[in-house]
XYZ file of C-alpha atoms in Angstrom:
719
model
C 0.323 0.562 -0.480
C 2.401 2.857 1.357
C 4.483 1.333 -2.428
C 1.733 2.441 -4.490
C 0.892 5.811 -2.634
C 4.086 6.139 -3.785
C 4.133 5.774 -7.113
C 0.216 8.185 -7.429
C 3.184 11.175 -5.321
C 5.603 11.458 -7.933
C 3.305 12.559 -11.060
C 0.979 14.386 -9.368
C 4.458 16.737 -7.884
C 5.153 17.042 -11.684
C 2.059 18.466 -12.040
C 1.351 20.724 -9.962
C 5.503 22.091 -10.524
C 4.469 22.112 -14.295
C 1.119 24.138 -13.870
C 2.286 26.751 -11.703
C 5.636 27.218 -13.447
C 2.540 27.897 -16.699
C 0.957 30.470 -14.071
C 4.297 32.756 -13.537
C 4.465 33.048 -17.372
C 1.260 33.448 -18.087
C 1.650 36.238 -15.319
C 4.193 37.418 -16.973
C 3.250 36.654 -20.018
C 0.229 39.579 -19.233
C 2.138 42.235 -17.271
C 4.359 42.072 -20.220
C 1.763 43.030 -22.932
C 0.372 45.584 -20.388
C 4.113 47.427 -19.948
C 4.100 47.240 -23.861
C 0.950 48.718 -24.900
C 0.814 51.428 -22.139
C 4.331 52.395 -23.970
C 3.275 52.877 -26.831
C 0.248 54.487 -26.388
C 2.455 56.887 -24.258
C 4.539 57.026 -27.213
C 2.512 57.964 -29.111
C 0.607 60.451 -27.062
C 3.569 61.789 -26.322
C 4.713 62.798 -29.991
C 1.812 63.500 -31.270
C 1.488 66.455 -28.809
C 4.046 67.746 -29.228
C 3.103 68.487 -32.366
C 0.238 70.058 -31.830
C -1.717 66.794 -33.179
C -4.368 66.972 -29.628
C -7.383 65.931 -31.790
C -5.696 62.587 -31.749
C -7.406 59.832 -29.214
C -4.741 57.225 -28.987
C -5.420 53.040 -28.328
C -3.074 50.488 -27.282
C -4.108 46.434 -28.199
C -1.228 44.659 -27.538
C 1.531 45.861 -30.588
C -0.718 47.379 -32.107
C -1.415 51.453 -32.553
C -4.842 52.838 -33.406
C -5.460 56.257 -33.707
C -8.700 57.568 -34.069
C -9.969 61.265 -34.861
C -12.009 64.092 -37.022
C -8.857 65.403 -38.686
C -9.495 68.629 -39.545
C -8.245 68.259 -43.431
C -5.994 65.585 -45.626
C -2.436 67.629 -44.468
C -3.228 66.974 -40.401
C -4.280 63.523 -41.295
C -0.957 62.808 -43.149
C 0.898 64.979 -40.246
C -0.194 62.802 -37.649
C 0.320 59.514 -39.359
C 4.173 60.715 -39.847
C 3.942 61.864 -35.833
C 2.909 58.624 -34.591
C 4.882 56.610 -37.078
C 8.533 58.134 -35.180
C 7.048 57.135 -32.053
C 6.446 53.748 -33.278
C 7.675 51.511 -36.010
C 4.951 52.180 -38.600
C 4.155 48.853 -38.496
C 2.117 48.703 -35.850
C -0.438 51.747 -36.654
C -4.350 51.490 -37.578
C -5.456 54.797 -39.621
C -9.156 55.285 -37.826
C -9.048 58.173 -38.670
C -11.168 60.615 -40.770
C -10.999 63.725 -42.164
C -13.537 66.727 -41.537
C -16.028 67.431 -44.430
C -14.239 68.626 -48.062
C -16.908 71.477 -48.307
C -17.120 72.761 -45.165
C -13.562 73.125 -45.280
C -12.842 76.928 -46.697
C -9.736 75.365 -48.749
C -6.384 76.410 -48.606
C -4.120 78.996 -50.959
C -2.838 77.219 -54.207
C 0.788 79.051 -54.816
C 4.053 77.326 -56.652
C 6.671 79.964 -56.350
C 9.614 78.668 -59.130
C 12.435 80.256 -57.957
C 15.165 80.173 -60.619
C 19.308 81.768 -60.230
C 22.853 80.048 -61.445
C 22.060 76.924 -58.640
C 19.407 76.007 -60.173
C 15.336 75.473 -59.709
C 13.671 75.507 -57.105
C 9.252 74.768 -56.280
C 8.034 75.652 -53.160
C 4.593 76.450 -52.309
C 1.017 74.335 -51.975
C -0.683 72.188 -54.950
C -3.152 70.256 -54.969
C -2.936 65.801 -55.127
C -3.955 65.743 -58.228
C -0.921 67.807 -59.859
C 2.072 65.659 -61.663
C 4.637 66.505 -59.688
C 7.487 64.279 -61.246
C 6.139 66.569 -64.734
C 6.695 69.313 -63.317
C 9.691 68.627 -62.598
C 11.048 66.944 -65.933
C 9.480 68.897 -67.966
C 12.089 71.889 -65.758
C 15.426 68.909 -65.808
C 14.731 68.938 -70.127
C 13.742 72.164 -71.273
C 16.902 74.502 -68.860
C 20.832 73.974 -68.630
C 19.337 74.552 -64.989
C 22.645 72.498 -62.836
C 19.923 71.571 -60.172
C 15.623 71.071 -59.845
C 15.182 70.918 -56.372
C 11.202 69.361 -55.360
C 9.966 71.005 -52.482
C 5.808 71.482 -52.986
C 3.349 70.327 -50.369
C 0.151 68.092 -51.415
C -3.537 68.319 -50.204
C -6.429 66.106 -51.653
C -8.900 69.445 -52.900
C -10.556 69.935 -55.891
C -8.201 71.503 -58.251
C -9.054 75.768 -58.224
C -10.159 78.154 -61.519
C -7.808 78.614 -63.395
C -4.704 76.884 -61.748
C -3.811 74.098 -64.372
C -3.591 76.972 -67.274
C -1.212 78.987 -64.833
C 0.870 76.385 -63.701
C 1.490 76.192 -67.535
C 2.642 79.074 -67.772
C 4.929 79.670 -65.279
C 6.858 76.940 -65.817
C 7.300 78.677 -69.167
C 8.588 81.769 -67.872
C 10.884 79.736 -65.322
C 12.131 78.484 -69.133
C 12.096 81.943 -70.753
C 13.576 84.155 -67.652
C 17.257 82.097 -65.941
C 17.032 84.355 -62.352
C 13.684 85.229 -61.387
C 10.698 84.807 -59.057
C 8.095 82.947 -60.486
C 5.005 83.055 -58.967
C 2.304 81.342 -59.761
C -1.534 81.301 -58.180
C -4.722 80.063 -59.593
C -5.555 82.054 -62.939
C -2.609 84.983 -62.397
C 1.440 84.363 -62.546
C 4.136 86.951 -61.462
C 7.288 87.582 -62.558
C 10.183 89.172 -61.256
C 13.573 88.841 -63.143
C 16.402 90.957 -63.456
C 18.038 90.734 -67.105
C 21.556 92.362 -68.749
C 20.636 94.468 -70.673
C 17.905 96.792 -71.829
C 17.501 95.140 -74.642
C 16.296 91.232 -73.039
C 14.438 93.464 -71.010
C 12.291 94.100 -73.879
C 12.395 90.992 -75.105
C 11.907 89.168 -71.919
C 8.543 91.225 -71.407
C 7.364 90.901 -75.360
C 7.672 86.318 -74.790
C 6.090 86.534 -71.545
C 3.340 88.464 -73.448
C 3.307 86.235 -76.023
C 3.239 82.964 -74.479
C 0.286 84.197 -72.135
C -3.319 82.261 -71.876
C -5.737 84.929 -72.420
C -7.412 83.099 -69.344
C -4.151 84.575 -67.497
C -3.196 87.496 -65.919
C 0.533 88.438 -66.022
C 1.969 90.861 -63.881
C 5.683 91.412 -64.429
C 9.091 93.962 -62.503
C 11.319 92.522 -64.540
C 15.086 95.022 -64.037
C 18.030 96.116 -66.373
C 21.209 97.794 -65.921
C 21.015 101.342 -66.096
C 22.619 103.119 -69.480
C 25.479 104.916 -70.542
C 24.455 109.011 -70.332
C 26.868 110.499 -71.831
C 27.022 112.997 -71.458
C 24.874 113.092 -68.286
C 22.330 116.010 -68.739
C 19.372 117.821 -66.655
C 17.653 121.050 -68.064
C 15.341 123.747 -66.750
C 13.282 126.594 -66.582
C 10.249 128.370 -66.224
C 9.146 130.537 -69.127
C 6.040 132.383 -69.635
C 4.132 128.883 -70.003
C 5.444 127.763 -66.976
C 8.410 125.157 -64.905
C 9.552 122.908 -67.467
C 12.439 119.837 -67.260
C 12.919 118.974 -70.451
C 15.580 116.929 -69.414
C 16.532 114.904 -66.197
C 19.635 112.611 -65.919
C 20.432 111.263 -61.917
C 23.193 109.083 -60.901
C 21.331 107.003 -58.085
C 17.527 106.452 -56.627
C 17.926 109.336 -53.706
C 19.271 111.422 -55.874
C 16.416 110.858 -58.173
C 14.335 112.251 -56.096
C 15.554 115.424 -54.368
C 16.067 116.392 -57.962
C 11.921 115.174 -58.647
C 11.103 117.121 -55.725
C 13.416 120.294 -55.908
C 11.553 120.418 -59.527
C 7.955 120.252 -58.186
C 8.251 122.676 -55.458
C 10.312 125.443 -58.035
C 6.060 125.409 -59.770
C 6.321 121.569 -61.923
C 2.995 119.668 -61.393
C 2.783 115.970 -62.217
C 3.878 112.666 -62.411
C 8.405 113.529 -63.499
C 10.581 111.140 -65.421
C 14.327 111.516 -63.939
C 16.111 108.935 -66.217
C 18.511 106.605 -64.123
C 21.805 105.782 -65.486
C 25.628 105.822 -65.558
C 28.050 108.823 -65.972
C 27.837 110.673 -63.425
C 30.523 113.162 -63.634
C 30.609 114.107 -60.258
C 29.022 112.174 -56.731
C 27.246 115.222 -56.104
C 25.286 115.364 -59.086
C 22.041 115.433 -57.776
C 23.225 118.046 -55.807
C 24.688 120.919 -57.523
C 21.517 119.882 -59.850
C 19.260 120.895 -56.991
C 21.140 124.123 -56.259
C 20.751 125.410 -60.499
C 16.683 124.194 -59.997
C 16.636 126.293 -57.122
C 18.400 128.861 -58.644
C 16.333 129.684 -61.168
C 13.033 129.389 -59.330
C 14.767 132.024 -57.023
C 15.046 134.524 -60.550
C 11.428 133.832 -61.264
C 12.178 133.620 -64.971
C 15.435 131.393 -66.563
C 16.824 128.244 -67.562
C 19.473 126.415 -66.737
C 21.417 123.691 -68.656
C 24.002 120.838 -66.344
C 26.205 119.179 -69.052
C 28.652 116.920 -67.426
C 30.002 119.300 -64.619
C 29.777 122.827 -66.930
C 25.707 124.833 -66.425
C 24.685 127.448 -68.310
C 22.112 129.973 -66.857
C 20.160 132.486 -69.291
C 18.202 134.934 -67.412
C 15.760 136.979 -69.861
C 16.643 140.734 -69.698
C 13.097 141.951 -66.795
C 15.022 139.744 -64.564
C 17.157 143.163 -62.905
C 21.644 142.988 -62.746
C 21.944 143.499 -58.616
C 18.645 139.934 -58.408
C 20.694 138.424 -60.682
C 24.087 139.083 -59.502
C 23.263 137.895 -55.490
C 21.095 134.879 -57.210
C 24.379 133.846 -59.490
C 26.728 134.667 -56.972
C 24.925 132.029 -54.377
C 24.977 129.604 -56.704
C 28.646 129.645 -57.886
C 29.042 129.101 -54.237
C 27.039 126.526 -53.082
C 27.817 124.395 -56.020
C 29.772 121.430 -56.028
C 34.042 120.632 -56.258
C 34.065 120.156 -60.100
C 31.379 122.120 -61.810
C 31.552 125.577 -63.312
C 28.809 128.666 -63.754
C 28.271 130.115 -66.921
C 26.127 132.792 -66.146
C 24.514 134.967 -68.793
C 21.748 138.000 -68.348
C 19.605 139.104 -71.961
C 19.718 142.072 -73.314
C 16.911 143.857 -73.656
C 15.744 144.634 -77.297
C 15.104 148.536 -76.468
C 18.333 148.390 -75.017
C 20.203 151.012 -77.007
C 23.352 148.767 -78.374
C 26.106 147.478 -75.754
C 29.845 146.610 -76.866
C 29.941 143.876 -79.483
C 30.373 139.972 -78.062
C 30.843 136.245 -80.012
C 29.820 133.171 -78.684
C 30.741 129.409 -80.475
C 30.334 126.446 -78.444
C 31.698 122.815 -80.069
C 29.739 119.046 -78.793
C 31.024 116.506 -78.249
C 30.237 115.205 -82.027
C 32.231 118.655 -82.811
C 28.817 120.729 -83.940
C 29.494 124.640 -83.746
C 26.603 126.710 -82.484
C 27.623 130.409 -83.571
C 25.972 133.661 -82.581
C 26.852 136.822 -81.965
C 28.530 140.085 -84.231
C 30.114 140.068 -87.250
C 31.494 143.509 -88.721
C 28.951 142.415 -91.950
C 28.107 140.066 -94.312
C 30.760 138.770 -96.550
C 33.265 139.041 -92.569
C 30.707 136.351 -91.794
C 31.153 134.731 -95.433
C 34.819 134.037 -94.105
C 34.318 133.492 -90.179
C 31.390 130.497 -91.474
C 34.639 129.290 -93.664
C 36.595 129.163 -91.827
C 34.777 127.380 -88.942
C 33.288 124.702 -91.351
C 36.624 123.999 -92.645
C 37.256 122.867 -88.169
C 34.169 121.351 -87.298
C 32.156 118.411 -88.467
C 28.589 120.712 -88.725
C 28.066 124.960 -88.060
C 24.592 126.372 -86.637
C 25.022 130.267 -87.722
C 22.719 132.872 -86.547
C 25.022 135.566 -86.494
C 24.068 139.316 -86.945
C 26.104 141.642 -89.751
C 26.833 145.405 -87.990
C 28.729 147.473 -88.607
C 29.929 149.044 -85.282
C 32.455 146.318 -83.824
C 35.713 146.814 -82.762
C 39.464 147.118 -85.051
C 40.657 143.663 -85.433
C 36.853 142.259 -84.333
C 37.674 139.107 -86.698
C 40.772 138.063 -86.253
C 39.651 137.582 -82.191
C 36.257 136.034 -83.512
C 38.842 133.810 -85.117
C 40.945 133.034 -82.773
C 38.256 132.441 -80.719
C 37.531 129.252 -83.169
C 40.618 128.378 -83.187
C 40.958 128.055 -79.388
C 37.657 126.130 -79.420
C 38.788 124.351 -82.414
C 41.374 122.133 -79.432
C 39.027 121.436 -77.126
C 36.877 118.120 -77.623
C 33.640 120.359 -76.451
C 33.460 123.627 -74.717
C 31.914 127.017 -74.713
C 34.081 130.371 -76.441
C 32.908 133.896 -75.327
C 34.983 137.212 -77.303
C 34.136 140.831 -75.873
C 36.430 143.272 -77.202
C 37.591 142.695 -73.232
C 38.416 139.309 -72.488
C 38.337 136.281 -74.261
C 36.421 133.323 -72.388
C 37.174 129.517 -73.197
C 35.984 126.455 -70.884
C 36.121 123.345 -72.191
C 37.023 119.184 -72.147
C 40.502 118.386 -73.671
C 42.036 115.459 -73.717
C 46.107 118.082 -73.417
C 46.693 117.833 -70.322
C 48.615 121.158 -70.906
C 46.296 122.381 -73.036
C 45.225 125.769 -70.750
C 49.025 126.497 -71.025
C 48.989 126.047 -75.314
C 45.530 127.554 -75.203
C 46.731 130.802 -74.015
C 50.362 130.632 -76.113
C 47.723 129.919 -79.006
C 46.216 132.839 -78.376
C 48.559 135.489 -77.935
C 50.437 134.281 -81.122
C 46.952 135.189 -82.513
C 46.434 138.449 -81.093
C 50.019 139.957 -79.711
C 50.609 140.984 -76.812
C 47.903 142.377 -74.236
C 45.151 140.529 -75.253
C 43.105 139.482 -72.158
C 41.641 136.293 -71.594
C 40.170 133.759 -68.907
C 40.703 130.009 -69.170
C 38.867 126.847 -67.514
C 39.832 124.046 -68.878
C 38.773 120.430 -67.886
C 41.176 117.001 -68.634
C 39.894 113.689 -70.027
C 42.833 111.953 -69.185
C 39.986 109.318 -72.704
C 40.478 111.811 -74.736
C 44.416 112.234 -74.378
C 45.655 110.614 -77.970
C 49.373 110.078 -76.394
C 48.411 107.700 -73.967
C 46.550 105.872 -77.177
C 43.515 104.406 -74.977
C 41.440 102.084 -76.951
C 37.264 102.939 -77.996
C 34.995 99.512 -76.634
C 34.651 98.655 -80.658
C 38.635 98.229 -79.800
C 38.420 96.259 -76.625
C 35.644 94.189 -77.842
C 38.171 93.059 -81.440
C 40.836 92.391 -79.267
C 38.621 90.073 -76.544
C 36.733 88.025 -79.881
C 41.062 87.327 -81.611
C 41.930 86.197 -78.249
C 38.960 83.880 -77.674
C 38.270 82.150 -81.857
C 42.886 81.501 -80.969
C 42.535 80.244 -78.268
C 42.016 76.159 -76.579
C 39.174 77.142 -73.605
C 36.158 74.869 -74.391
C 33.609 73.837 -72.639
C 33.045 69.729 -71.174
C 30.074 68.139 -73.474
C 26.800 69.363 -72.357
C 28.140 71.355 -69.573
C 29.167 74.552 -68.571
C 32.371 73.606 -67.083
C 36.006 74.803 -68.790
C 38.006 71.662 -70.424
C 41.703 72.765 -69.875
C 43.521 75.196 -68.739
C 43.171 78.458 -69.679
C 45.615 80.254 -67.597
C 47.681 81.548 -70.271
C 43.871 82.648 -72.473
C 43.494 85.444 -68.952
C 46.029 86.256 -69.124
C 46.073 87.829 -72.917
C 42.926 88.872 -71.434
C 44.238 90.767 -68.675
C 46.589 92.485 -70.307
C 43.885 93.480 -73.121
C 41.195 94.715 -70.733
C 43.613 97.128 -68.151
C 42.385 100.056 -71.079
C 38.514 98.564 -71.510
C 37.135 98.020 -68.266
C 35.599 101.243 -68.185
C 33.227 99.971 -70.753
C 30.016 98.123 -70.639
C 31.179 94.594 -72.295
C 28.773 91.340 -73.273
C 30.246 88.102 -72.896
C 27.101 85.799 -75.352
C 27.664 82.116 -75.308
C 25.912 80.444 -78.801
C 25.283 76.931 -79.251
C 24.459 74.366 -81.946
C 20.831 72.965 -82.344
C 21.632 70.425 -80.788
C 19.210 69.716 -77.408
C 16.086 72.019 -76.948
C 16.270 75.705 -76.967
C 15.364 76.080 -73.995
C 18.695 73.619 -72.534
C 19.908 75.621 -75.836
C 19.544 78.746 -74.192
C 20.348 78.223 -70.648
C 23.837 76.170 -71.367
C 25.262 79.299 -73.819
C 25.178 81.347 -70.646
C 26.319 79.630 -67.863
C 29.271 78.634 -70.111
C 28.985 82.808 -70.593
C 28.965 83.409 -66.920
C 31.136 81.038 -65.899
C 33.969 82.546 -68.797
C 32.998 86.545 -67.183
C 34.014 84.084 -63.212
C 36.937 82.901 -64.585
C 38.003 86.255 -65.988
C 37.402 87.630 -62.184
C 39.323 85.117 -60.717
C 42.112 86.222 -63.019
C 42.467 90.013 -61.622
C 40.168 91.238 -64.590
C 38.378 94.023 -63.974
C 34.544 92.802 -65.092
C 32.375 94.820 -63.137
C 30.890 95.934 -66.115
C 30.938 92.912 -67.669
C 27.587 90.982 -68.798
C 27.014 87.013 -69.405
C 23.811 86.227 -71.560
C 23.075 83.341 -73.298
C 21.635 83.017 -77.502
C 21.459 79.491 -76.894
C 21.494 78.009 -81.081
C 19.155 81.844 -82.231
C 22.572 82.280 -83.810
C 24.480 79.715 -85.729
C 27.394 81.613 -88.220
C 27.571 78.282 -89.398
C 25.665 75.251 -90.938
C 24.444 72.876 -88.493
C 24.402 70.186 -90.324
C 28.302 68.824 -90.091
C 30.521 68.715 -87.634
C 32.815 71.214 -88.596
C 29.509 73.805 -88.606
C 28.523 73.183 -85.587
C 31.559 73.601 -83.922
C 31.698 77.267 -85.779
C 28.529 77.751 -83.207
C 29.354 77.043 -80.162
C 31.520 80.363 -79.257
C 31.580 82.909 -76.579
C 31.339 86.367 -77.756
C 32.365 90.029 -77.324
C 30.016 92.716 -77.937
C 30.022 96.565 -77.160
C 26.827 97.526 -74.895
C 27.800 101.566 -74.824
C 30.394 103.498 -77.089
C 30.831 105.906 -74.106
C 32.114 104.857 -71.489
C 30.362 104.230 -67.628
C 33.354 107.397 -65.785
C 34.642 104.538 -62.899
C 35.810 108.583 -60.926
C 34.843 111.788 -60.810
C 35.545 114.128 -63.402
C 39.070 116.237 -62.914
C 38.530 120.051 -62.363
C 38.737 122.824 -64.692
C 42.536 123.882 -65.109
C 41.943 127.944 -64.531
C 44.223 130.615 -66.296
C 43.535 133.961 -66.522
C 46.051 136.749 -68.062
C 47.152 139.286 -70.860
C 48.852 137.738 -74.068
C 52.405 138.916 -74.444
C 54.545 138.424 -77.383
C 57.927 136.665 -76.852
C 58.154 135.328 -79.664
C 61.789 133.048 -80.022
C 63.922 130.854 -82.287
C 64.396 127.420 -80.990
C 64.330 124.232 -82.431
C 60.739 124.087 -83.525
C 59.738 122.481 -80.749
C 57.130 125.348 -78.851
C 57.680 125.250 -74.994
C 55.090 126.927 -72.761
C 55.845 128.899 -70.079
C 54.490 131.665 -67.279
C 55.676 134.452 -67.549
C 56.558 136.002 -64.578
C 56.994 140.254 -65.210
C 54.298 142.485 -64.222
C 51.143 141.863 -66.714
C 50.588 139.478 -64.524
C 49.683 135.497 -64.596
C 50.551 135.885 -68.668
C 52.361 132.762 -71.331
C 55.394 133.516 -73.509
C 55.240 131.540 -77.251
C 58.974 129.875 -78.152
C 58.949 129.631 -81.163
C 59.757 131.047 -85.026
C 59.883 134.785 -85.447
C 55.636 135.841 -86.458
C 55.664 137.909 -89.020
C 52.671 140.857 -88.422
C 49.784 142.455 -90.034
C 48.167 145.706 -89.806
C 45.239 146.503 -89.505
C 42.633 148.867 -89.183
C 38.659 149.296 -87.758
C 35.774 150.218 -90.527
C 35.511 152.358 -87.838
C 36.985 155.965 -88.760
C 39.346 157.359 -86.142
C 40.368 154.196 -84.465
C 44.170 153.216 -84.362
C 45.841 150.767 -86.166
C 46.932 147.559 -84.241
C 49.165 145.650 -85.361
C 48.631 141.899 -84.795
C 50.547 138.099 -84.997
C 49.484 135.901 -87.406
C 51.693 131.902 -86.416
C 53.113 129.774 -88.484
C 50.819 127.188 -87.871
C 47.766 128.860 -88.949
C 49.577 130.056 -92.239
C 50.753 126.264 -92.887
C 47.097 125.384 -91.271
C 45.915 127.161 -94.181
C 48.388 125.829 -97.051
C 46.830 122.108 -95.544
C 43.875 122.815 -95.873
C 43.470 124.804 -99.715
C 42.201 122.061 -101.279
C 39.391 121.070 -99.560
C 38.038 124.077 -98.201
C 34.060 124.069 -98.919
C 32.143 126.544 -100.605
C 29.665 129.743 -98.908
C 27.107 130.290 -100.748
C 25.726 134.198 -100.771
C 21.833 134.457 -100.497
C 21.505 134.481 -104.039
C 24.137 132.762 -105.352
C 23.636 130.149 -108.443
C 26.336 128.594 -108.394
C 29.582 128.571 -104.915
C 32.603 130.193 -105.081
C 36.101 129.052 -103.942
C 35.953 130.382 -99.943
C 38.772 132.408 -99.414
C 41.744 131.163 -96.997
C 41.408 133.316 -93.381
C 44.627 135.254 -94.708
C 42.896 136.335 -98.080
C 40.478 137.433 -95.180
C 42.195 140.295 -94.087
C 43.991 141.328 -95.807
C 40.553 141.918 -97.576
C 38.831 143.643 -94.415
C 42.235 145.415 -94.627
C 41.879 147.037 -97.320
C 38.267 147.508 -97.015
C 38.885 149.373 -93.761
C 42.280 151.402 -95.537
C 39.709 152.148 -98.678
C 37.205 153.352 -95.807
C 39.335 155.665 -93.975
């Protein structure tokens, strides 16, 4: 019996032990499951709460995490799933969330911004979920040479707004056309803000956008271009019986433009005023000079002021009292910034007694001469006109023939014109007592040489007042190239260079060091000109891609020039793509010729990097002390009692005697320079005929010495 109990107790003990172990395992599993559920619920709840997704209810069932609740929109539902996935494995999440009815919600503002620069194109914004973003990226990649296309768009599940598709297609087209731009696209509208390389490119882009725009899309553009070079820098302001007028206006910056417009408005101009922003100002203080000049005319109440670079001409009618004219012009001269020079003139009343004889002439940069004033008679007027036409490209004359001029008047007039001819631009005023000359020259010694020339022409005792500004760009001794020569140099270097680019890329292939060194030498005296580096390709590839590739290659070359130490501040890059072939694209040789970079001059006028130099003033009385030397002329100041006079050293000058047309005048002896005589001999075969009012056939123009001899004979005959 005992043995039987022992046999039964062993299995029972085993069963009890196994049951205990099983119970413990079950209890442990339950505890582990509860801990996992609690931990998962806490982690997901914390992630959603941190993201502001408090509308989501989180429940757990073992390893499963259920998300429930009503999302405000599809975007928020998607974001809730994303946040929950950051806390637990996404495979454990069960989405039981709902989205609020679409018709009960306000649709979001769909908008795309395409940002394009040299680094590529970025797409930013919110688009409807049905928008084919991949197709947008594909079109931009295939139709442009942008190095990178970045898609940063988000989408929302809403119906397409009216006008969205047409606006999107046009926006992509605009991104292909504008290489540096921000294109904003919304339902039914597109706004393009872009920067172009030139005013011509600005016009082409604006025209292209208008032509490509669908009728259903509204277009707004804000396109800027580099400022033009204005030469000369000009402003003209007038107050007359009809009121105030701003006939011409240039400004060098926006602040100066605002100051000029404000001054003109205060002076009496009504309505919207225009003042062109440009390059080429003669001084950083241009706006100050303009404002002060306008203010002077406003103070006088009548008159005209004209600024041409640093020269200011103020003319007022005779009705302005003399003392008032003197007061205002004196104050203006004191307030003008350095460099600017003032020439003020008060007209003579029509009924006033005849004043002293006066002759005024001015020559522009394009060599056009304008003359006004008195001359002895019609015959002497023809002589002066003939002389002028032999020296200047065109002549506008309003000379009046009057007999009451002093002795030697024609000679004084010709002396003034001869001195004016030595300047690039300027004005000469001749009176019986003084010769006044102002202007610009490329000769640093022009003031001294002009004084010597006047002394050689007029003899001793002639008073002069000179104010001549030196411009190194006009100095023939420096042999500075003009804009066309600069561009020609660069194009020759490019045609002989080994610079190339990797296929379908803007990366320079090979070593450009030798070519860049030659360009550096060529650009030493050319950095003041606006020059365009234009890239060209063959016809392989799409038009948009080729346009971008050619522009990128031109930009790469300009950047390489800058890295080599070349001043490229006035150089721009533009891509022409395949639009301007110089050979056939049907052969490899022709395509290779079409793949090129050409330089083009944007403006013949240099951009002034430094203000104009102040004019050199020289006043005094001429002397007549010719000396024999080796034939070269030297100018030296005289320290005698005549003041700031100038000696003329050179060959002995012959003299002639002239007398005034009026009886009783004492003859005067004046010097006639050898240069003047040889000039006449040199130009004898190229004289222009002079037409008299009743002439039917041209007659030979008199030589200047013949003119003077004729005047002498007439005067002697009169006596």
